[in-house]
């Protein structure tokens, strides 16, 4: 021990044990058995103390968690989370690379379900933790059942054939063309071995429109629904599969009615034909009364027919953040039902003594319930319209039974009905954005209502100010909450956000709520009597003012191109937002934490490297990605695909290819943007007419093309890239370029060189669109990202079909 000092022995009042300060010892305790035994007892006491404190804190946290779970259950939020978990299970199953059948999922559901039922007594509080995975598995089972029930046959490849079928629906567009949904009866010249059940066909030639249910015949060009434009983007074949549409295309010339057509229709088809005819009649009368794009928008608000609106107007509304107005959503349905409810109740209250004797509010609710049912019949049945109709119907039924009409339980019940009937709807932006906005608005309303329930004195002191500012604050708050709730979905699916969407919505919401929808309802009620003209004029004036606001906001050029966001960040933001809206206790902080982590994930994704090369699924369009521009092998690339590339990669500048003449000259392409391309050269002569001298002259980030033969260029890493249309060029460039894309459908020789990575129409058919990155470990090596991990799913398996052998290939694509 230190000289003049003894060991420091202390009594710790909190621990209730003696302890010795180790700093006061300089001797080896192993030489003193008494000190050794005492220090061992002190260590055991410390361990017991800290173990006790750990158990105490664990029990405290567990008790707090159980208390919060019970409180959430008392609020009824356990039921609200049921459709969320079902939707999560459906999304998990749809995103799997392979099919997982009922034989594997049903036992898993039994395990979780029975385990949850066995949680009794003290373990009862933990039952929700076992019910949650059981509900998720139930969601996957619903997805399996719907997929088997639909069983849509999707066309395997483009083909020209003679088609005969029955018109199921029709819709005009802004150019006078007709778009038919046709049930295919037969094909000829050639006869398809695996024909789709239904196809969407556009008739461009002038003709007398075919009635719903009539037979139609003509020569058509059919193609399968397109896949994602880039990996991670929307797969249109998935949507088509669950809609029952197996092909898209157009008629060569005008279709005609078969001479031996049978006019007999089934009862269901007769009902569909009558509803479609009624819907078309209503739309025609609205468009005839108002005219122009204003009339087309008015008809879309009633019948859901949007194709008659010009593309320019649609883009203007989208840039201003008002595209949601075109969909028959909750706003439209609520305004229509609310206007009818208030109007009917007001009229009934004018009858002397009726309000005192009869429940006129319930009478008005019953009338509104009938009105929204008729509304949904002529609206086309979009997901947003169905969701709105179900929710409004639940609210009106709640009024009939004197229950709370606006609640999270009503939102959950509407979602539950849609998920059980059609689980595939949860994978689309319509369902997700619609329910996200509704959930956020209902949750915000509930919190605002709780905030208002204060002392009577405080409410009276604010009465005058609230009367003046209430409608303004409500309008701004509704637009702000709805915009924030749907922002992540707009960024994930459309890769862009309107910067001034809040301004446009604040200015137009009063127009929609006071002029557009109420007078649209009045027009529909008066239309059977032929008195709809003047209400439609008021509705049209409101729409004109709305378009004026939209054009002004669109000129501000405030659109944010967000680029593609990662799946992990999107899920965290979306699920965190749901928890933040649903939960009322401190558990809601978990939602805020998920939103924070998701935001950080999205921010990191934006800093990730862009791909070097992009290839469309048909090989016709290839892009070379520079830092702030994209060069393509087409002077005018297909707008449908190229616009998705620009938004997903957040690139605005387009560099058109430089044209190589047959005489060996290089000259600028048609697109003026080619003048700024790094590979653009002044008109000069190159000695040879083949592709290699042009490739040697090309600089990174540009294409040089000879029409109908080849395009050559270099990526920003220096990789030599060739897009081949002629077989001679294929043989010339094999082994001399790093990447070759054969866009031609003709047979090509095999490139046996290991240096060249080759993509043909056959390989791209199975992989879908492709992105190529530089490998992080070996920058000179290409890392290929395909759109599909496999093609085993029902909406993808048509990519493996071979019509020659009438079988499905089991071999993965070789590249």
mmCIF file of C-alpha atoms in Angstrom, residues 119-331:
data_model
loop_
_atom_site.group_PDB
_atom_site.id
_atom_site.type_symbol
_atom_site.label_atom_id
_atom_site.label_comp_id
_atom_site.label_asym_id
_atom_site.label_seq_id
_atom_site.Cartn_x
_atom_site.Cartn_y
_atom_site.Cartn_z
ATOM 1 C CA UNK A 119 -50.711 -16.139 -26.020
ATOM 2 C CA UNK A 120 -52.961 -15.972 -22.965
ATOM 3 C CA UNK A 121 -52.747 -14.619 -19.457
ATOM 4 C CA UNK A 122 -49.563 -12.667 -18.920
ATOM 5 C CA UNK A 123 -48.496 -13.304 -22.504
ATOM 6 C CA UNK A 124 -51.671 -11.831 -23.969
ATOM 7 C CA UNK A 125 -50.049 -8.400 -24.337
ATOM 8 C CA UNK A 126 -47.550 -9.880 -26.804
ATOM 9 C CA UNK A 127 -50.245 -11.326 -29.049
ATOM 10 C CA UNK A 128 -50.066 -8.391 -31.538
ATOM 11 C CA UNK A 129 -46.396 -9.196 -32.219
ATOM 12 C CA UNK A 130 -47.454 -12.620 -33.507
ATOM 13 C CA UNK A 131 -50.624 -11.460 -35.198
ATOM 14 C CA UNK A 132 -48.653 -8.968 -37.292
ATOM 15 C CA UNK A 133 -46.619 -11.597 -39.240
ATOM 16 C CA UNK A 134 -49.765 -13.741 -39.530
ATOM 17 C CA UNK A 135 -51.591 -10.863 -41.228
ATOM 18 C CA UNK A 136 -48.597 -10.254 -43.503
ATOM 19 C CA UNK A 137 -48.672 -13.909 -44.580
ATOM 20 C CA UNK A 138 -52.426 -13.594 -45.133
ATOM 21 C CA UNK A 139 -51.677 -10.716 -47.513
ATOM 22 C CA UNK A 140 -49.359 -12.949 -49.530
ATOM 23 C CA UNK A 141 -52.090 -15.596 -49.695
ATOM 24 C CA UNK A 142 -54.544 -13.042 -51.065
ATOM 25 C CA UNK A 143 -51.997 -12.110 -53.752
ATOM 26 C CA UNK A 144 -51.573 -15.774 -54.726
ATOM 27 C CA UNK A 145 -55.332 -16.296 -54.957
ATOM 28 C CA UNK A 146 -55.875 -13.235 -57.161
ATOM 29 C CA UNK A 147 -52.987 -14.157 -59.458
ATOM 30 C CA UNK A 148 -54.456 -17.628 -60.004
ATOM 31 C CA UNK A 149 -57.933 -16.222 -60.469
ATOM 32 C CA UNK A 150 -56.878 -13.692 -63.121
ATOM 33 C CA UNK A 151 -54.539 -15.986 -65.128
ATOM 34 C CA UNK A 152 -54.150 -13.545 -68.032
ATOM 35 C CA UNK A 153 -52.393 -14.716 -71.188
ATOM 36 C CA UNK A 154 -49.924 -12.039 -72.351
ATOM 37 C CA UNK A 155 -48.750 -11.984 -75.958
ATOM 38 C CA UNK A 156 -45.153 -13.177 -76.313
ATOM 39 C CA UNK A 157 -43.976 -10.811 -79.070
ATOM 40 C CA UNK A 158 -45.020 -8.303 -81.753
ATOM 41 C CA UNK A 159 -47.098 -9.779 -84.545
ATOM 42 C CA UNK A 160 -49.344 -8.658 -87.405
ATOM 43 C CA UNK A 161 -52.510 -10.695 -87.773
ATOM 44 C CA UNK A 162 -56.189 -10.553 -88.654
ATOM 45 C CA UNK A 163 -58.226 -10.238 -85.493
ATOM 46 C CA UNK A 164 -61.862 -10.823 -84.735
ATOM 47 C CA UNK A 165 -63.466 -9.933 -81.428
ATOM 48 C CA UNK A 166 -66.155 -8.189 -79.389
ATOM 49 C CA UNK A 167 -66.001 -4.574 -78.220
ATOM 50 C CA UNK A 168 -66.058 -4.375 -74.412
ATOM 51 C CA UNK A 169 -65.507 -0.622 -74.088
ATOM 52 C CA UNK A 170 -64.542 2.379 -76.193
ATOM 53 C CA UNK A 171 -63.195 5.858 -75.584
ATOM 54 C CA UNK A 172 -62.327 8.779 -77.905
ATOM 55 C CA UNK A 173 -59.120 10.786 -77.601
ATOM 56 C CA UNK A 174 -58.342 14.446 -78.304
ATOM 57 C CA UNK A 175 -57.502 13.695 -81.971
ATOM 58 C CA UNK A 176 -60.755 11.937 -82.813
ATOM 59 C CA UNK A 177 -59.297 8.429 -82.687
ATOM 60 C CA UNK A 178 -61.112 5.623 -80.937
ATOM 61 C CA UNK A 179 -59.561 3.303 -78.387
ATOM 62 C CA UNK A 180 -61.327 -0.072 -78.088
ATOM 63 C CA UNK A 181 -61.021 -2.780 -75.485
ATOM 64 C CA UNK A 182 -61.666 -5.943 -77.496
ATOM 65 C CA UNK A 183 -62.305 -9.475 -76.320
ATOM 66 C CA UNK A 184 -60.469 -11.605 -78.860
ATOM 67 C CA UNK A 185 -62.538 -14.344 -80.493
ATOM 68 C CA UNK A 186 -60.030 -15.539 -83.097
ATOM 69 C CA UNK A 187 -56.963 -14.683 -85.183
ATOM 70 C CA UNK A 188 -55.850 -15.686 -88.665
ATOM 71 C CA UNK A 189 -52.893 -15.238 -91.050
ATOM 72 C CA UNK A 190 -51.160 -16.179 -88.825
ATOM 73 C CA UNK A 191 -53.255 -17.966 -86.231
ATOM 74 C CA UNK A 192 -51.742 -17.328 -82.821
ATOM 75 C CA UNK A 193 -50.992 -20.452 -80.821
ATOM 76 C CA UNK A 194 -51.176 -18.551 -77.555
ATOM 77 C CA UNK A 195 -53.623 -15.689 -78.194
ATOM 78 C CA UNK A 196 -54.376 -13.166 -75.426
ATOM 79 C CA UNK A 197 -57.921 -12.920 -74.105
ATOM 80 C CA UNK A 198 -58.283 -9.148 -74.452
ATOM 81 C CA UNK A 199 -56.422 -6.397 -76.283
ATOM 82 C CA UNK A 200 -56.484 -2.615 -76.307
ATOM 83 C CA UNK A 201 -56.588 -1.370 -79.922
ATOM 84 C CA UNK A 202 -56.516 2.139 -81.377
ATOM 85 C CA UNK A 203 -58.384 2.836 -84.632
ATOM 86 C CA UNK A 204 -56.762 5.837 -86.321
ATOM 87 C CA UNK A 205 -58.808 5.895 -89.535
ATOM 88 C CA UNK A 206 -62.176 7.629 -89.655
ATOM 89 C CA UNK A 207 -65.067 5.240 -89.229
ATOM 90 C CA UNK A 208 -68.430 4.887 -87.593
ATOM 91 C CA UNK A 209 -67.682 3.998 -83.946
ATOM 92 C CA UNK A 210 -68.538 0.443 -82.974
ATOM 93 C CA UNK A 211 -71.123 0.053 -80.243
ATOM 94 C CA UNK A 212 -70.341 -1.731 -77.001
ATOM 95 C CA UNK A 213 -70.958 -5.453 -77.467
ATOM 96 C CA UNK A 214 -70.748 -5.408 -81.257
ATOM 97 C CA UNK A 215 -68.407 -7.640 -83.272
ATOM 98 C CA UNK A 216 -65.299 -6.050 -84.791
ATOM 99 C CA UNK A 217 -62.734 -7.303 -87.280
ATOM 100 C CA UNK A 218 -59.622 -5.987 -88.978
ATOM 101 C CA UNK A 219 -55.904 -6.325 -89.597
ATOM 102 C CA UNK A 220 -53.982 -5.340 -86.468
ATOM 103 C CA UNK A 221 -50.484 -4.950 -85.148
ATOM 104 C CA UNK A 222 -50.273 -6.500 -81.683
ATOM 105 C CA UNK A 223 -47.490 -6.124 -79.140
ATOM 106 C CA UNK A 224 -47.106 -7.272 -75.540
ATOM 107 C CA UNK A 225 -47.430 -4.586 -72.844
ATOM 108 C CA UNK A 226 -44.065 -2.962 -72.254
ATOM 109 C CA UNK A 227 -41.887 -3.674 -69.249
ATOM 110 C CA UNK A 228 -39.980 -1.128 -67.160
ATOM 111 C CA UNK A 229 -38.188 1.586 -69.103
ATOM 112 C CA UNK A 230 -35.296 1.134 -66.650
ATOM 113 C CA UNK A 231 -34.741 -1.287 -63.761
ATOM 114 C CA UNK A 232 -36.932 -0.282 -60.840
ATOM 115 C CA UNK A 233 -39.476 1.716 -62.844
ATOM 116 C CA UNK A 234 -43.117 0.824 -63.458
ATOM 117 C CA UNK A 235 -43.768 -2.525 -65.159
ATOM 118 C CA UNK A 236 -46.768 -1.938 -67.430
ATOM 119 C CA UNK A 237 -47.092 -5.674 -68.073
ATOM 120 C CA UNK A 238 -47.891 -6.150 -64.376
ATOM 121 C CA UNK A 239 -50.767 -3.684 -64.567
ATOM 122 C CA UNK A 240 -52.036 -5.212 -67.820
ATOM 123 C CA UNK A 241 -51.927 -8.744 -66.384
ATOM 124 C CA UNK A 242 -54.250 -7.909 -63.510
ATOM 125 C CA UNK A 243 -56.545 -5.895 -65.760
ATOM 126 C CA UNK A 244 -56.891 -8.900 -68.051
ATOM 127 C CA UNK A 245 -55.310 -7.120 -71.054
ATOM 128 C CA UNK A 246 -52.798 -9.332 -72.838
ATOM 129 C CA UNK A 247 -51.835 -7.118 -75.790
ATOM 130 C CA UNK A 248 -51.865 -3.559 -77.088
ATOM 131 C CA UNK A 249 -51.833 -2.363 -80.674
ATOM 132 C CA UNK A 250 -53.641 -0.637 -83.503
ATOM 133 C CA UNK A 251 -55.743 -1.328 -86.570
ATOM 134 C CA UNK A 252 -54.344 -1.045 -90.077
ATOM 135 C CA UNK A 253 -57.029 1.077 -91.690
ATOM 136 C CA UNK A 254 -60.584 1.183 -90.434
ATOM 137 C CA UNK A 255 -62.027 -1.897 -88.694
ATOM 138 C CA UNK A 256 -65.236 -3.395 -90.024
ATOM 139 C CA UNK A 257 -68.106 -5.529 -88.809
ATOM 140 C CA UNK A 258 -67.957 -9.226 -89.769
ATOM 141 C CA UNK A 259 -70.653 -10.326 -92.187
ATOM 142 C CA UNK A 260 -71.560 -13.379 -90.077
ATOM 143 C CA UNK A 261 -71.532 -11.517 -86.769
ATOM 144 C CA UNK A 262 -73.874 -12.850 -84.118
ATOM 145 C CA UNK A 263 -75.810 -10.190 -82.213
ATOM 146 C CA UNK A 264 -76.485 -12.333 -79.115
ATOM 147 C CA UNK A 265 -74.764 -11.070 -75.977
ATOM 148 C CA UNK A 266 -74.535 -12.489 -72.491
ATOM 149 C CA UNK A 267 -76.436 -10.782 -69.694
ATOM 150 C CA UNK A 268 -73.265 -9.403 -68.078
ATOM 151 C CA UNK A 269 -72.042 -8.023 -71.403
ATOM 152 C CA UNK A 270 -75.445 -6.449 -72.007
ATOM 153 C CA UNK A 271 -75.255 -4.682 -68.642
ATOM 154 C CA UNK A 272 -71.712 -3.487 -69.377
ATOM 155 C CA UNK A 273 -72.844 -2.246 -72.772
ATOM 156 C CA UNK A 274 -75.738 -0.294 -71.295
ATOM 157 C CA UNK A 275 -73.597 1.314 -68.614
ATOM 158 C CA UNK A 276 -70.909 2.185 -71.165
ATOM 159 C CA UNK A 277 -73.520 3.681 -73.473
ATOM 160 C CA UNK A 278 -74.937 5.756 -70.598
ATOM 161 C CA UNK A 279 -71.449 6.882 -69.623
ATOM 162 C CA UNK A 280 -70.668 7.869 -73.199
ATOM 163 C CA UNK A 281 -73.950 9.756 -73.569
ATOM 164 C CA UNK A 282 -73.279 11.768 -70.421
ATOM 165 C CA UNK A 283 -69.749 12.568 -71.576
ATOM 166 C CA UNK A 284 -70.910 13.636 -75.045
ATOM 167 C CA UNK A 285 -73.568 15.965 -73.652
ATOM 168 C CA UNK A 286 -71.077 17.609 -71.297
ATOM 169 C CA UNK A 287 -68.466 18.067 -74.021
ATOM 170 C CA UNK A 288 -71.091 19.405 -76.446
ATOM 171 C CA UNK A 289 -72.354 21.958 -73.919
ATOM 172 C CA UNK A 290 -68.976 23.300 -72.728
ATOM 173 C CA UNK A 291 -66.613 22.450 -75.577
ATOM 174 C CA UNK A 292 -62.814 22.331 -75.873
ATOM 175 C CA UNK A 293 -60.474 21.093 -73.213
ATOM 176 C CA UNK A 294 -62.716 22.610 -70.574
ATOM 177 C CA UNK A 295 -65.571 20.352 -71.642
ATOM 178 C CA UNK A 296 -63.227 17.351 -71.796
ATOM 179 C CA UNK A 297 -62.097 18.014 -68.215
ATOM 180 C CA UNK A 298 -65.708 18.427 -67.071
ATOM 181 C CA UNK A 299 -66.601 15.091 -68.659
ATOM 182 C CA UNK A 300 -63.552 13.453 -67.011
ATOM 183 C CA UNK A 301 -64.731 14.634 -63.591
ATOM 184 C CA UNK A 302 -68.045 12.850 -64.139
ATOM 185 C CA UNK A 303 -67.267 9.832 -66.336
ATOM 186 C CA UNK A 304 -63.519 9.342 -65.845
ATOM 187 C CA UNK A 305 -62.796 9.625 -69.606
ATOM 188 C CA UNK A 306 -59.483 11.510 -69.743
ATOM 189 C CA UNK A 307 -58.240 10.650 -73.230
ATOM 190 C CA UNK A 308 -60.276 13.457 -74.805
ATOM 191 C CA UNK A 309 -58.142 16.033 -72.949
ATOM 192 C CA UNK A 310 -55.217 17.317 -75.004
ATOM 193 C CA UNK A 311 -51.731 16.237 -73.931
ATOM 194 C CA UNK A 312 -50.705 19.889 -73.575
ATOM 195 C CA UNK A 313 -53.440 20.543 -71.014
ATOM 196 C CA UNK A 314 -52.631 17.353 -69.135
ATOM 197 C CA UNK A 315 -48.966 18.371 -68.900
ATOM 198 C CA UNK A 316 -49.955 21.853 -67.744
ATOM 199 C CA UNK A 317 -52.087 20.446 -64.938
ATOM 200 C CA UNK A 318 -49.329 18.028 -63.971
ATOM 201 C CA UNK A 319 -46.682 20.760 -63.876
ATOM 202 C CA UNK A 320 -48.975 22.854 -61.677
ATOM 203 C CA UNK A 321 -49.672 19.967 -59.296
ATOM 204 C CA UNK A 322 -53.345 19.726 -60.275
ATOM 205 C CA UNK A 323 -53.369 16.434 -62.155
ATOM 206 C CA UNK A 324 -55.177 14.819 -59.223
ATOM 207 C CA UNK A 325 -58.255 16.850 -60.172
ATOM 208 C CA UNK A 326 -58.699 14.712 -63.297
ATOM 209 C CA UNK A 327 -59.072 11.525 -61.274
ATOM 210 C CA UNK A 328 -62.388 10.749 -59.637
ATOM 211 C CA UNK A 329 -60.895 10.730 -56.159
ATOM 212 C CA UNK A 330 -61.959 11.427 -52.615
ATOM 213 C CA UNK A 331 -62.176 15.174 -53.200
#
